[in-house]
Amino acid sequence: MDIKIIEFQKHDDERGSLVVAEHQKEIPFLIKRVYYLYGSDPKTRRGYHSHKKLEQIYIAINGKCKVMLTDGKENKIVELDKKEQGLYIGHNVWREIFDFSDDAVLLVLASEKYEESDYIRDYNIYLSKKEE
Ligand code: TYD
């Protein structure tokens, strides 16, 4: 499955912390879009899609949440709870996001602009495309 945890550069001093993620160092794609999720109830489960082309990095810049990732064969649950860590998700990976803490803010860095035609939102269609 095309996922990996990326460690960002963290600079701590008496003034606090500063985290950096730079193109071609920690970020393997050119960022064309940024969005963030917050205010999700702990019972909320969202995502439920894969992307045909899009690559993303999820960063829990506050609080925590979990991401379930599958390619139809292997299943992984990744807990995001570190401000200096990102979860890279390549294309063709199904994801569901859940277990949001009340204070969770999930920042998403994306390699493409928003395009609904890049989404597969039906798990059975996702599985059938994987078989092709
Ligand atoms: P949606 O895709 O349903 O979120 P999830 O990641 O849980 O599947 O997105 C919620 C709404 O926001 C939906 O109406 C589409 C819209 N949206 C944009 O307009 N631009 C974007 O970049 C994103 C990610 C979503």
Tab-separated table of C-alpha atoms and ligand atoms in Angstrom:
chain	number	residue	atom	x	y	z
A	1	MET	CA	0.000	0.000	0.000
A	2	ASP	CA	1.372	3.367	-0.974
A	3	ILE	CA	1.376	5.077	2.424
A	4	LYS	CA	4.123	6.239	4.731
A	5	ILE	CA	4.745	8.297	7.837
A	6	ILE	CA	6.844	11.374	7.164
A	7	GLU	CA	8.782	13.085	9.954
A	8	PHE	CA	8.987	16.852	9.586
A	9	GLN	CA	11.785	19.091	10.812
A	10	LYS	CA	11.020	20.351	14.318
A	11	HIS	CA	12.795	23.275	15.897
A	12	ASP	CA	12.225	23.606	19.625
A	13	ASP	CA	13.532	26.357	21.810
A	14	GLU	CA	12.357	28.325	24.833
A	15	ARG	CA	9.946	30.254	22.602
A	16	GLY	CA	8.105	27.115	21.531
A	17	SER	CA	8.208	24.817	18.525
A	18	LEU	CA	8.326	25.339	14.794
A	19	VAL	CA	7.690	22.529	12.337
A	20	VAL	CA	8.768	22.689	8.683
A	21	ALA	CA	7.818	20.590	5.678
A	22	GLU	CA	9.519	21.546	2.441
A	23	HIS	CA	8.939	20.651	-1.180
A	24	GLN	CA	11.202	17.799	-2.370
A	25	LYS	CA	12.415	17.178	1.174
A	26	GLU	CA	9.459	16.006	3.236
A	27	ILE	CA	6.800	16.773	0.614
A	28	PRO	CA	7.236	14.610	-2.505
A	29	PHE	CA	4.769	16.599	-4.648
A	30	LEU	CA	4.037	20.193	-5.480
A	31	ILE	CA	1.236	21.383	-3.187
A	32	LYS	CA	-1.674	22.698	-5.245
A	33	ARG	CA	-4.290	22.749	-2.480
A	34	VAL	CA	-4.562	22.876	1.283
A	35	TYR	CA	-7.664	22.171	3.361
A	36	TYR	CA	-8.413	21.209	6.916
A	37	LEU	CA	-11.041	19.303	8.840
A	38	TYR	CA	-12.168	20.188	12.349
A	39	GLY	CA	-15.271	20.102	14.515
A	40	SER	CA	-15.900	16.417	13.854
A	41	ASP	CA	-17.757	14.532	16.529
A	42	PRO	CA	-15.815	11.553	17.992
A	43	LYS	CA	-18.520	9.332	16.433
A	44	THR	CA	-18.003	10.816	12.969
A	45	ARG	CA	-16.437	8.657	10.304
A	46	ARG	CA	-15.650	10.375	7.016
A	47	GLY	CA	-13.538	10.039	3.939
A	48	TYR	CA	-14.820	6.796	2.421
A	49	HIS	CA	-13.056	7.315	-0.854
A	50	SER	CA	-9.916	6.775	-2.883
A	51	HIS	CA	-8.335	8.984	-5.503
A	52	LYS	CA	-7.363	8.057	-9.049
A	53	LYS	CA	-4.449	10.469	-9.216
A	54	LEU	CA	-4.291	12.665	-6.111
A	55	GLU	CA	-1.558	12.304	-3.504
A	56	GLN	CA	-2.047	13.779	-0.053
A	57	ILE	CA	-0.376	14.300	3.276
A	58	TYR	CA	-2.520	14.350	6.426
A	59	ILE	CA	-1.193	16.210	9.464
A	60	ALA	CA	-2.953	16.330	12.839
A	61	ILE	CA	-1.875	19.871	13.650
A	62	ASN	CA	-4.041	19.721	16.772
A	63	GLY	CA	-5.639	16.877	18.707
A	64	LYS	CA	-5.795	13.447	17.157
A	65	CYS	CA	-7.683	11.143	14.840
A	66	LYS	CA	-7.250	7.768	13.199
A	67	VAL	CA	-7.127	6.836	9.537
A	68	MET	CA	-8.097	3.420	8.220
A	69	LEU	CA	-6.333	2.648	4.950
A	70	THR	CA	-6.857	-0.285	2.672
A	71	ASP	CA	-5.989	-1.410	-0.818
A	72	GLY	CA	-8.661	-4.098	-0.622
A	73	LYS	CA	-6.193	-6.701	0.617
A	74	GLU	CA	-4.217	-5.147	3.436
A	75	ASN	CA	-5.795	-2.974	6.166
A	76	LYS	CA	-3.950	-0.459	8.311
A	77	ILE	CA	-5.037	1.919	11.043
A	78	VAL	CA	-2.745	4.873	11.630
A	79	GLU	CA	-3.203	7.152	14.620
A	80	LEU	CA	-2.291	10.755	13.911
A	81	ASP	CA	-1.463	12.596	17.104
A	82	LYS	CA	1.872	14.312	16.446
A	83	LYS	CA	2.201	17.803	15.037
A	84	GLU	CA	5.584	16.941	13.514
A	85	GLN	CA	4.384	13.893	11.602
A	86	GLY	CA	2.513	13.516	8.350
A	87	LEU	CA	0.769	10.553	6.759
A	88	TYR	CA	1.492	10.357	3.035
A	89	ILE	CA	-1.271	8.632	1.040
A	90	GLY	CA	-0.608	7.816	-2.593
A	91	HIS	CA	-3.309	7.341	-5.197
A	92	ASN	CA	-5.618	4.314	-5.254
A	93	VAL	CA	-5.732	3.908	-1.481
A	94	TRP	CA	-9.133	3.771	0.244
A	95	ARG	CA	-9.286	5.883	3.436
A	96	GLU	CA	-11.716	6.444	6.273
A	97	ILE	CA	-11.032	8.965	9.035
A	98	PHE	CA	-12.473	8.463	12.519
A	99	ASP	CA	-11.955	8.738	16.276
A	100	PHE	CA	-11.538	12.507	16.128
A	101	SER	CA	-10.717	14.168	19.434
A	102	ASP	CA	-12.876	17.225	20.132
A	103	ASP	CA	-9.922	19.489	19.453
A	104	ALA	CA	-8.745	17.683	16.284
A	105	VAL	CA	-7.633	19.776	13.333
A	106	LEU	CA	-6.514	17.661	10.393
A	107	LEU	CA	-4.525	19.594	7.824
A	108	VAL	CA	-4.380	18.090	4.341
A	109	LEU	CA	-1.765	18.944	1.708
A	110	ALA	CA	-2.841	17.880	-1.758
A	111	SER	CA	-1.031	17.442	-5.058
A	112	GLU	CA	-3.987	18.565	-7.203
A	113	LYS	CA	-6.828	21.037	-7.149
A	114	TYR	CA	-10.263	19.738	-6.185
A	115	GLU	CA	-11.734	17.556	-8.893
A	116	GLU	CA	-14.722	15.396	-8.080
A	117	SER	CA	-13.956	13.165	-11.086
A	118	ASP	CA	-10.730	12.077	-9.333
A	119	TYR	CA	-12.738	10.460	-6.509
A	120	ILE	CA	-13.965	6.896	-6.204
A	121	ARG	CA	-16.608	7.038	-3.478
A	122	ASP	CA	-18.071	3.545	-3.794
A	123	TYR	CA	-16.046	0.812	-2.120
A	124	ASN	CA	-17.318	-1.909	-4.455
A	125	ILE	CA	-16.346	0.151	-7.502
A	126	TYR	CA	-12.956	0.775	-5.875
A	127	LEU	CA	-12.452	-2.975	-5.416
A	128	SER	CA	-13.567	-3.787	-8.959
A	129	LYS	CA	-11.183	-1.187	-10.428
A	130	LYS	CA	-8.323	-2.720	-8.395
A	131	GLU	CA	-9.046	-6.056	-10.019
A	132	GLU	CA	-8.712	-4.628	-13.551
B	1	TYD	P1	-16.059	15.493	1.194
B	1	TYD	O1	-15.303	15.063	-0.019
B	1	TYD	O2	-17.450	14.975	1.399
B	1	TYD	O3	-15.243	15.129	2.481
B	1	TYD	P2	-14.619	13.699	2.833
B	1	TYD	O4	-13.148	13.928	2.783
B	1	TYD	O5	-15.112	13.336	4.160
B	1	TYD	O6	-15.051	12.730	1.772
B	1	TYD	O7	-16.061	17.081	1.209
B	1	TYD	C1	-17.052	17.854	1.866
B	1	TYD	C2	-17.527	18.944	0.933
B	1	TYD	O8	-16.468	19.835	0.613
B	1	TYD	C3	-18.054	18.395	-0.374
B	1	TYD	O9	-19.207	19.147	-0.716
B	1	TYD	C4	-16.955	18.712	-1.385
B	1	TYD	C5	-16.313	19.939	-0.797
B	1	TYD	N1	-14.887	20.084	-1.090
B	1	TYD	C6	-14.459	21.112	-1.928
B	1	TYD	O10	-15.281	21.904	-2.463
B	1	TYD	N2	-13.148	21.250	-2.176
B	1	TYD	C7	-12.213	20.435	-1.626
B	1	TYD	O11	-10.997	20.616	-1.862
B	1	TYD	C8	-12.650	19.366	-0.763
B	1	TYD	C9	-11.672	18.415	-0.140
B	1	TYD	C10	-14.001	19.233	-0.532
